[in-house]
Amino acid sequence: MWRGAAWRLLRAGGGGAGTGTGTGTPRAASGTAAAQLRRRLESELEDIRGAGTWKSERVIASRQGPHLRLAGGGAGILNFCANNYLGLSSHPEVIRAAVEALEKFGAGLSSVRFICGTQSIHKDLEEKIARFHQREDAILYASCFDANAGIFEALLTPEDAVLSDELNHASIIDGIRLCKANKYRYKHMDMQDLEAKLQDAQKHRLRLVATDGAFSMDGDIAPLREICQLAQKYDALVFIDECHATGFLGPNGRGTDELLGVMDKVTIINSTLGKALGGAAGGYTTGPKPLIDLLRQRSRPYLFSNSLPPAVVGCASKALDLLMESNAIAQSMAAKTQRFRSKMTAAGFTISGKDHPICPVMLGDARLAAVMAEDMLNRGIYVIGFSYPVVPKGKARIRVQISAVHSDEDIDRCVEAFTEVGRKHGALP
């Protein structure tokens, strides 16, 4: 009976709130409050445009990869701003694994994990992640932002303390805000300041040092050896976010802790499946099994978010297979990164960070970064300018990201375009 009534209602155009008139004409809310809100929002948006910090979205009409086609006809564009570090977003085996998972397990679970949303492929991927990182267990999330939002509140209480690098990713900052622990912020990669904060935090039950392994806006790598030494000295735990390290840093691509030889000193790792590991979506926490068990019981983003779609799980699982079969892809990154950094430095640019495929071209001025990025696109190079609030005021930049699938010719063409555009706009003499 209810099906018939619903069908008659839909045919009559009475689908309820939010269905519109059936003509496709957008509706705007009416009333004084709605009009007032619209005026305030339009004014705020105009301020963003006026400051030169407006973030436009370019529309890609092809697969992610080193060469793109943009909607509107831009073809043969060289892409230097994706997190596709290993080039696996378009790898044929990764795509095939996604299709097979889609056909076998469906489009999605329509549920959270503990109700009826856990499939065998989810458990297999969690086991594979733990094995890759050489940890006891792992738990999947819809994103690493969710993983960071879910861990601190579940783990830390008002009796505890968390010590966070001041340039940590926004997701770490937001996750820490959600917890009731005592909060300390130390200066970026400043070990003297961290030690002082650890000394002050000795009065708390548990101390957790939280840092990015590799910092996404600056391309620098956390001094994990020193952090772990201080953590051991002051009886603290170490947490690292490895989103910009997993898959390509370290001899086998396991990340910053492998690169710096402290895998046995780092307690908790959060990372993503949406960058080097297939580039689709998803994140995870890996570490001690009791912690993972606790997160399954108390982590709100895990408990109240739908399971990862099977196709995404298939992508990530195949990406990990490829990585564990051979470290050749991960090892190819170092030479390509060095080529770009050395050539750009020789041309006169200041490149932040060191030995990381994130290569921020420091420009300082937000308008200059935006104009140069647009001019680079006119020369067939896709890069994006970053300015406040994504980076601090006065530290605008164009962030270049090197991928394993960039050729030497691609890198050289990018440097040549930067040199031409830099001279044109006064960024180079």
Short mmCIF file of C-alpha atoms in Angstrom, two decimals:
data_model
loop_
_atom_site.label_atom_id
_atom_site.label_comp_id
_atom_site.label_asym_id
_atom_site.label_seq_id
_atom_site.Cartn_x
_atom_site.Cartn_y
_atom_site.Cartn_z
CA MET A 1 0.00 0.00 0.00
CA TRP A 2 2.71 2.50 0.94
CA ARG A 3 4.53 1.84 -2.34
CA GLY A 4 1.45 2.74 -4.34
CA ALA A 5 0.89 5.90 -2.32
CA ALA A 6 4.52 6.96 -2.76
CA TRP A 7 4.40 6.34 -6.49
CA ARG A 8 1.20 8.41 -6.87
CA LEU A 9 2.79 11.21 -4.87
CA LEU A 10 5.88 11.27 -7.06
CA ARG A 11 3.85 11.21 -10.28
CA ALA A 12 1.85 14.15 -8.97
CA GLY A 13 5.06 16.09 -8.33
CA GLY A 14 4.67 16.01 -4.58
CA GLY A 15 7.96 14.44 -3.62
CA GLY A 16 8.21 16.45 -0.42
CA ALA A 17 10.73 19.03 0.75
CA GLY A 18 13.77 19.50 -1.44
CA THR A 19 12.34 17.96 -4.60
CA GLY A 20 11.73 21.27 -6.32
CA THR A 21 9.02 21.97 -8.86
CA GLY A 22 9.98 19.17 -11.20
CA THR A 23 11.15 21.70 -13.83
CA GLY A 24 14.80 21.73 -12.76
CA THR A 25 14.56 25.38 -11.66
CA PRO A 26 16.66 25.99 -8.53
CA ARG A 27 14.88 27.38 -5.51
CA ALA A 28 16.27 29.91 -3.08
CA ALA A 29 15.05 30.15 0.49
CA SER A 30 12.84 33.18 1.08
CA GLY A 31 12.47 35.49 4.04
CA THR A 32 14.43 38.23 5.81
CA ALA A 33 16.88 35.90 7.56
CA ALA A 34 17.71 34.08 4.30
CA ALA A 35 18.25 37.39 2.48
CA GLN A 36 20.47 38.65 5.27
CA LEU A 37 22.51 35.44 5.17
CA ARG A 38 22.91 35.70 1.38
CA ARG A 39 24.20 39.30 1.64
CA ARG A 40 26.70 38.34 4.33
CA LEU A 41 27.98 35.34 2.40
CA GLU A 42 28.31 37.29 -0.86
CA SER A 43 30.26 40.00 0.96
CA GLU A 44 32.58 37.43 2.53
CA LEU A 45 33.14 35.74 -0.83
CA GLU A 46 33.95 39.10 -2.43
CA ASP A 47 36.54 39.72 0.30
CA ILE A 48 38.20 36.40 -0.57
CA ARG A 49 38.31 37.34 -4.25
CA GLY A 50 39.66 40.78 -3.40
CA ALA A 51 42.46 39.30 -1.30
CA GLY A 52 43.58 37.16 -4.23
CA THR A 53 43.03 33.94 -2.27
CA TRP A 54 40.04 32.58 -4.21
CA LYS A 55 40.44 28.86 -4.91
CA SER A 56 39.07 27.87 -8.29
CA GLU A 57 38.49 24.26 -9.24
CA ARG A 58 39.75 23.17 -12.63
CA VAL A 59 37.65 20.39 -14.13
CA ILE A 60 39.54 17.32 -15.37
CA ALA A 61 37.96 15.34 -18.22
CA SER A 62 40.36 12.39 -18.11
CA ARG A 63 41.94 9.96 -15.67
CA GLN A 64 44.33 11.22 -13.03
CA GLY A 65 47.89 10.93 -14.27
CA PRO A 66 50.97 12.83 -15.42
CA HIS A 67 49.11 13.96 -18.56
CA LEU A 68 45.58 15.36 -18.35
CA ARG A 69 42.77 16.64 -20.51
CA LEU A 70 40.77 19.48 -19.01
CA ALA A 71 37.09 20.12 -19.60
CA GLY A 72 36.70 22.73 -22.30
CA GLY A 73 39.38 21.35 -24.57
CA GLY A 74 42.70 21.63 -22.73
CA ALA A 75 44.60 18.51 -23.80
CA GLY A 76 48.16 17.33 -23.24
CA ILE A 77 48.41 19.15 -19.90
CA LEU A 78 51.31 18.09 -17.67
CA ASN A 79 50.06 17.50 -14.15
CA PHE A 80 52.40 18.53 -11.32
CA CYS A 81 50.01 19.02 -8.44
CA ALA A 82 48.46 15.64 -7.60
CA ASN A 83 49.24 13.39 -4.64
CA ASN A 84 49.54 10.51 -7.10
CA TYR A 85 53.09 9.83 -5.93
CA LEU A 86 53.46 6.34 -7.37
CA GLY A 87 51.29 6.87 -10.43
CA LEU A 88 48.90 4.13 -9.31
CA SER A 89 45.67 6.09 -9.78
CA SER A 90 45.53 4.91 -13.39
CA HIS A 91 47.54 1.69 -13.10
CA PRO A 92 45.75 -1.00 -15.15
CA GLU A 93 46.01 -3.65 -12.41
CA VAL A 94 44.62 -1.24 -9.81
CA ILE A 95 41.69 -0.36 -12.06
CA ARG A 96 41.03 -4.03 -12.84
CA ALA A 97 41.03 -4.86 -9.12
CA ALA A 98 38.44 -2.14 -8.52
CA VAL A 99 36.20 -3.48 -11.28
CA GLU A 100 36.45 -7.04 -9.95
CA ALA A 101 35.60 -5.89 -6.40
CA LEU A 102 32.66 -3.87 -7.71
CA GLU A 103 31.27 -6.84 -9.62
CA LYS A 104 31.76 -9.32 -6.77
CA PHE A 105 30.86 -7.20 -3.73
CA GLY A 106 28.59 -4.48 -5.14
CA ALA A 107 28.64 -0.68 -5.15
CA GLY A 108 28.49 -0.22 -1.40
CA LEU A 109 27.27 -1.59 1.91
CA SER A 110 24.54 0.94 2.76
CA SER A 111 25.63 0.57 6.37
CA VAL A 112 28.24 1.19 9.00
CA ARG A 113 30.70 -1.56 9.85
CA PHE A 114 29.24 -2.92 13.10
CA ILE A 115 25.69 -3.23 11.75
CA CYS A 116 26.00 -4.96 8.39
CA GLY A 117 28.83 -3.22 6.62
CA THR A 118 31.91 -5.41 7.03
CA GLN A 119 32.94 -7.63 4.13
CA SER A 120 35.80 -10.06 3.86
CA ILE A 121 37.72 -7.59 1.68
CA HIS A 122 37.67 -5.00 4.49
CA LYS A 123 39.22 -7.47 6.92
CA ASP A 124 41.75 -8.62 4.32
CA LEU A 125 42.84 -5.04 3.61
CA GLU A 126 43.19 -4.24 7.32
CA GLU A 127 45.38 -7.30 7.77
CA LYS A 128 47.46 -6.27 4.74
CA ILE A 129 47.94 -2.71 6.04
CA ALA A 130 49.12 -4.00 9.43
CA ARG A 131 51.53 -6.38 7.72
CA PHE A 132 52.87 -3.62 5.46
CA HIS A 133 53.58 -1.34 8.42
CA GLN A 134 54.71 -4.28 10.60
CA ARG A 135 52.09 -3.49 13.23
CA GLU A 136 49.62 -5.69 15.13
CA ASP A 137 46.34 -4.52 13.61
CA ALA A 138 44.65 -1.81 11.54
CA ILE A 139 41.24 -0.17 11.17
CA LEU A 140 39.79 1.44 8.05
CA TYR A 141 38.10 4.85 7.84
CA ALA A 142 36.38 6.80 5.08
CA SER A 143 39.41 9.13 5.03
CA CYS A 144 42.51 9.90 7.05
CA PHE A 145 40.75 13.09 8.12
CA ASP A 146 38.24 10.78 9.82
CA ALA A 147 41.04 8.64 11.27
CA ASN A 148 42.59 11.77 12.81
CA ALA A 149 39.19 12.97 14.01
CA GLY A 150 38.54 9.62 15.67
CA ILE A 151 41.71 8.69 17.52
CA PHE A 152 42.48 11.44 20.03
CA GLU A 153 38.99 11.62 21.56
CA ALA A 154 38.85 7.84 21.94
CA LEU A 155 42.36 7.48 23.37
CA LEU A 156 42.97 10.54 25.54
CA THR A 157 41.19 11.77 28.68
CA PRO A 158 41.49 14.90 30.86
CA GLU A 159 44.24 13.06 32.75
CA ASP A 160 46.41 12.91 29.61
CA ALA A 161 48.39 15.31 27.42
CA VAL A 162 48.96 15.65 23.69
CA LEU A 163 51.92 17.58 22.25
CA SER A 164 51.43 18.72 18.66
CA ASP A 165 53.75 20.31 16.08
CA GLU A 166 52.42 23.79 15.25
CA LEU A 167 52.35 23.00 11.50
CA ASN A 168 50.49 19.71 11.78
CA HIS A 169 47.77 19.03 9.22
CA ALA A 170 44.34 20.57 9.85
CA SER A 171 42.86 17.12 10.48
CA ILE A 172 45.28 16.51 13.38
CA ILE A 173 44.47 19.94 14.79
CA ASP A 174 40.73 19.30 14.54
CA GLY A 175 41.09 15.82 16.04
CA ILE A 176 42.99 17.21 19.01
CA ARG A 177 40.34 19.90 19.51
CA LEU A 178 37.74 17.17 19.94
CA CYS A 179 39.54 15.48 22.82
CA LYS A 180 39.61 16.57 26.46
CA ALA A 181 43.34 16.03 26.98
CA ASN A 182 45.68 18.81 28.03
CA LYS A 183 47.02 20.40 24.86
CA TYR A 184 50.57 21.56 24.16
CA ARG A 185 51.80 23.00 20.86
CA TYR A 186 55.53 23.02 20.14
CA LYS A 187 57.35 25.08 17.52
CA HIS A 188 57.74 23.43 14.15
CA MET A 189 60.33 20.63 14.39
CA ASP A 190 61.93 22.46 17.35
CA MET A 191 63.26 19.75 19.66
CA GLN A 192 64.26 22.14 22.43
CA ASP A 193 60.70 23.44 22.60
CA LEU A 194 59.29 19.90 22.48
CA GLU A 195 61.53 18.87 25.37
CA ALA A 196 60.40 21.86 27.41
CA LYS A 197 56.77 20.97 26.75
CA LEU A 198 57.41 17.32 27.65
CA GLN A 199 58.97 18.40 30.94
CA ASP A 200 55.90 20.49 31.72
CA ALA A 201 53.60 17.61 30.74
CA GLN A 202 55.15 15.14 33.19
CA LYS A 203 52.33 15.84 35.62
CA HIS A 204 49.85 14.13 33.29
CA ARG A 205 49.12 10.39 33.18
CA LEU A 206 49.87 9.71 29.49
CA ARG A 207 51.80 11.88 27.04
CA LEU A 208 51.33 11.58 23.27
CA VAL A 209 53.56 13.42 20.79
CA ALA A 210 51.66 13.97 17.53
CA THR A 211 53.38 14.98 14.31
CA ASP A 212 53.11 14.70 10.56
CA GLY A 213 55.79 12.39 9.22
CA ALA A 214 56.14 14.62 6.16
CA PHE A 215 54.57 18.08 6.19
CA SER A 216 52.35 18.56 3.16
CA MET A 217 52.75 22.30 2.66
CA ASP A 218 56.50 22.53 3.24
CA GLY A 219 57.94 19.25 2.01
CA ASP A 220 60.02 18.78 5.15
CA ILE A 221 60.32 15.58 7.15
CA ALA A 222 59.84 15.38 10.91
CA PRO A 223 63.01 14.64 12.94
CA LEU A 224 61.58 11.35 14.13
CA ARG A 225 64.83 10.02 15.60
CA GLU A 226 65.06 12.99 17.94
CA ILE A 227 61.33 12.92 18.68
CA CYS A 228 61.52 9.24 19.61
CA GLN A 229 64.58 9.82 21.78
CA LEU A 230 62.73 12.55 23.70
CA ALA A 231 59.63 10.38 23.95
CA GLN A 232 61.70 7.57 25.44
CA LYS A 233 63.41 9.98 27.85
CA TYR A 234 60.11 11.40 29.09
CA ASP A 235 58.04 8.22 28.84
CA ALA A 236 55.77 9.42 26.05
CA LEU A 237 54.13 7.77 23.03
CA VAL A 238 54.63 8.85 19.41
CA PHE A 239 51.89 9.27 16.82
CA ILE A 240 52.63 10.10 13.17
CA ASP A 241 50.41 11.01 10.24
CA GLU A 242 51.98 9.41 7.17
CA CYS A 243 49.67 10.61 4.40
CA HIS A 244 52.57 12.19 2.50
CA ALA A 245 55.03 9.39 3.21
CA THR A 246 53.26 6.04 2.90
CA GLY A 247 54.24 4.21 -0.25
CA PHE A 248 57.40 6.05 -1.22
CA LEU A 249 59.55 7.11 1.76
CA GLY A 250 61.92 4.52 3.16
CA PRO A 251 63.66 1.58 1.41
CA ASN A 252 60.34 -0.26 1.00
CA GLY A 253 57.99 2.69 0.98
CA ARG A 254 56.73 2.07 4.50
CA GLY A 255 57.14 5.71 5.44
CA THR A 256 59.03 8.14 7.60
CA ASP A 257 59.63 5.70 10.45
CA GLU A 258 61.27 3.24 8.06
CA LEU A 259 63.26 6.02 6.38
CA LEU A 260 64.69 7.14 9.73
CA GLY A 261 65.02 3.70 11.31
CA VAL A 262 62.53 4.11 14.16
CA MET A 263 59.75 1.68 13.22
CA ASP A 264 59.95 0.07 16.66
CA LYS A 265 59.72 3.45 18.42
CA VAL A 266 56.51 4.81 16.82
CA THR A 267 53.35 3.56 18.53
CA ILE A 268 50.55 4.77 16.23
CA ILE A 269 50.40 5.49 12.50
CA ASN A 270 47.52 7.14 10.67
CA SER A 271 47.63 7.32 6.90
CA THR A 272 45.60 7.44 3.70
CA LEU A 273 44.64 5.22 0.80
CA GLY A 274 43.83 8.33 -1.23
CA LYS A 275 47.31 9.40 -2.25
CA ALA A 276 50.11 6.97 -3.15
CA LEU A 277 48.04 3.84 -2.48
CA GLY A 278 45.70 4.02 -5.45
CA GLY A 279 44.46 7.57 -5.01
CA ALA A 280 40.77 6.78 -4.48
CA ALA A 281 39.72 7.41 -0.87
CA GLY A 282 39.97 5.96 2.61
CA GLY A 283 42.28 6.15 5.57
CA TYR A 284 43.40 4.00 8.47
CA THR A 285 45.00 3.70 11.88
CA THR A 286 47.53 0.96 12.54
CA GLY A 287 49.20 0.10 15.83
CA PRO A 288 48.70 -2.05 18.94
CA LYS A 289 45.74 -4.43 18.74
CA PRO A 290 44.11 -3.22 21.99
CA LEU A 291 44.09 0.33 20.58
CA ILE A 292 42.49 -0.82 17.33
CA ASP A 293 39.90 -2.81 19.31
CA LEU A 294 39.12 0.30 21.36
CA LEU A 295 38.69 2.42 18.21
CA ARG A 296 36.15 -0.09 16.88
CA GLN A 297 34.15 0.49 20.07
CA ARG A 298 34.54 4.24 20.59
CA SER A 299 35.81 6.06 17.51
CA ARG A 300 32.86 8.13 16.32
CA PRO A 301 33.88 8.58 12.65
CA TYR A 302 34.27 4.79 12.41
CA LEU A 303 31.04 3.95 14.22
CA PHE A 304 28.87 6.45 12.34
CA SER A 305 30.28 6.38 8.79
CA ASN A 306 29.46 3.97 6.00
CA SER A 307 31.97 1.27 5.14
CA LEU A 308 34.50 1.94 2.41
CA PRO A 309 33.03 1.01 -1.01
CA PRO A 310 34.31 -2.32 -2.34
CA ALA A 311 35.87 -0.72 -5.45
CA VAL A 312 37.97 1.56 -3.22
CA VAL A 313 39.05 -1.40 -1.10
CA GLY A 314 40.01 -3.31 -4.25
CA CYS A 315 42.13 -0.41 -5.52
CA ALA A 316 44.02 -0.01 -2.27
CA SER A 317 44.56 -3.73 -1.79
CA LYS A 318 46.10 -4.10 -5.25
CA ALA A 319 48.26 -1.00 -4.72
CA LEU A 320 49.68 -2.57 -1.55
CA ASP A 321 50.28 -5.84 -3.40
CA LEU A 322 52.31 -4.01 -6.06
CA LEU A 323 54.28 -2.16 -3.41
CA MET A 324 55.08 -5.28 -1.38
CA GLU A 325 56.06 -7.25 -4.48
CA SER A 326 58.76 -4.73 -5.44
CA ASN A 327 60.21 -1.50 -4.09
CA ALA A 328 61.22 -0.35 -7.59
CA ILE A 329 58.39 2.18 -7.93
CA ALA A 330 59.10 3.72 -4.53
CA GLN A 331 62.83 3.90 -5.21
CA SER A 332 62.32 5.71 -8.52
CA MET A 333 61.06 8.79 -6.68
CA ALA A 334 64.39 9.96 -5.28
CA ALA A 335 66.14 10.67 -8.60
CA LYS A 336 63.11 12.44 -10.09
CA THR A 337 62.70 14.59 -6.99
CA GLN A 338 66.38 15.52 -6.97
CA ARG A 339 66.26 16.42 -10.67
CA PHE A 340 63.43 18.92 -10.18
CA ARG A 341 64.77 20.44 -6.97
CA SER A 342 68.32 20.94 -8.30
CA LYS A 343 67.20 22.44 -11.63
CA MET A 344 64.74 24.83 -9.97
CA THR A 345 67.33 25.94 -7.42
CA ALA A 346 69.85 26.52 -10.24
CA ALA A 347 67.25 28.68 -12.01
CA GLY A 348 67.03 30.91 -8.92
CA PHE A 349 63.90 29.68 -7.16
CA THR A 350 63.65 28.92 -3.44
CA ILE A 351 62.33 25.39 -2.88
CA SER A 352 61.16 24.55 0.62
CA GLY A 353 61.81 21.20 2.30
CA LYS A 354 64.39 18.60 1.43
CA ASP A 355 64.44 15.29 -0.47
CA HIS A 356 60.66 15.06 -0.66
CA PRO A 357 58.53 14.99 -3.84
CA ILE A 358 56.51 17.87 -2.39
CA CYS A 359 58.49 20.80 -3.77
CA PRO A 360 57.01 24.15 -2.68
CA VAL A 361 58.18 27.01 -4.91
CA MET A 362 58.21 29.86 -2.38
CA LEU A 363 56.89 33.18 -3.73
CA GLY A 364 55.51 35.02 -0.69
CA ASP A 365 52.79 37.01 -2.44
CA ALA A 366 49.34 35.42 -2.84
CA ARG A 367 48.49 37.26 -6.05
CA LEU A 368 51.84 36.37 -7.58
CA ALA A 369 51.30 32.69 -6.79
CA ALA A 370 47.80 32.73 -8.33
CA VAL A 371 48.87 34.62 -11.48
CA MET A 372 51.93 32.47 -12.04
CA ALA A 373 49.91 29.27 -11.63
CA GLU A 374 47.43 30.49 -14.23
CA ASP A 375 50.23 31.44 -16.61
CA MET A 376 51.82 28.02 -16.11
CA LEU A 377 48.55 26.44 -17.23
CA ASN A 378 48.68 28.56 -20.39
CA ARG A 379 52.00 26.85 -21.04
CA GLY A 380 50.50 23.40 -20.48
CA ILE A 381 51.64 22.87 -16.86
CA TYR A 382 48.98 22.21 -14.22
CA VAL A 383 50.09 23.60 -10.84
CA ILE A 384 48.19 25.37 -8.06
CA GLY A 385 49.05 28.40 -5.95
CA PHE A 386 48.60 28.09 -2.18
CA SER A 387 47.94 31.08 0.04
CA TYR A 388 46.30 31.98 3.35
CA PRO A 389 44.49 30.29 5.12
CA VAL A 390 46.01 27.09 3.70
CA VAL A 391 49.50 28.46 4.45
CA PRO A 392 50.54 31.36 6.72
CA LYS A 393 50.20 34.92 5.45
CA GLY A 394 53.27 36.06 3.54
CA LYS A 395 54.27 32.48 2.67
CA ALA A 396 52.30 31.92 -0.53
CA ARG A 397 53.73 29.33 -2.86
CA ILE A 398 53.13 27.06 -5.81
CA ARG A 399 53.35 23.50 -4.57
CA VAL A 400 54.83 21.14 -7.15
CA GLN A 401 54.48 17.40 -6.60
CA ILE A 402 56.65 14.88 -8.39
CA SER A 403 55.27 11.48 -9.39
CA ALA A 404 57.03 8.24 -10.26
CA VAL A 405 55.34 8.38 -13.67
CA HIS A 406 56.81 11.77 -14.62
CA SER A 407 59.54 11.41 -17.22
CA ASP A 408 62.76 13.42 -17.18
CA GLU A 409 61.38 15.32 -20.17
CA ASP A 410 58.22 16.18 -18.21
CA ILE A 411 60.31 17.54 -15.34
CA ASP A 412 62.56 19.58 -17.63
CA ARG A 413 59.56 21.08 -19.42
CA CYS A 414 58.07 22.11 -16.07
CA VAL A 415 61.30 23.81 -15.00
CA GLU A 416 61.54 25.66 -18.33
CA ALA A 417 57.97 26.94 -17.98
CA PHE A 418 58.60 28.06 -14.39
CA THR A 419 61.69 29.96 -15.52
CA GLU A 420 59.81 31.75 -18.30
CA VAL A 421 56.84 32.63 -16.08
CA GLY A 422 59.07 33.62 -13.15
CA ARG A 423 60.99 36.10 -15.28
CA LYS A 424 57.78 37.47 -16.79
CA HIS A 425 56.26 38.24 -13.38
CA GLY A 426 59.41 39.38 -11.61
CA ALA A 427 59.90 36.31 -9.43
CA LEU A 428 63.31 35.82 -11.06
CA PRO A 429 65.83 38.46 -12.13
#
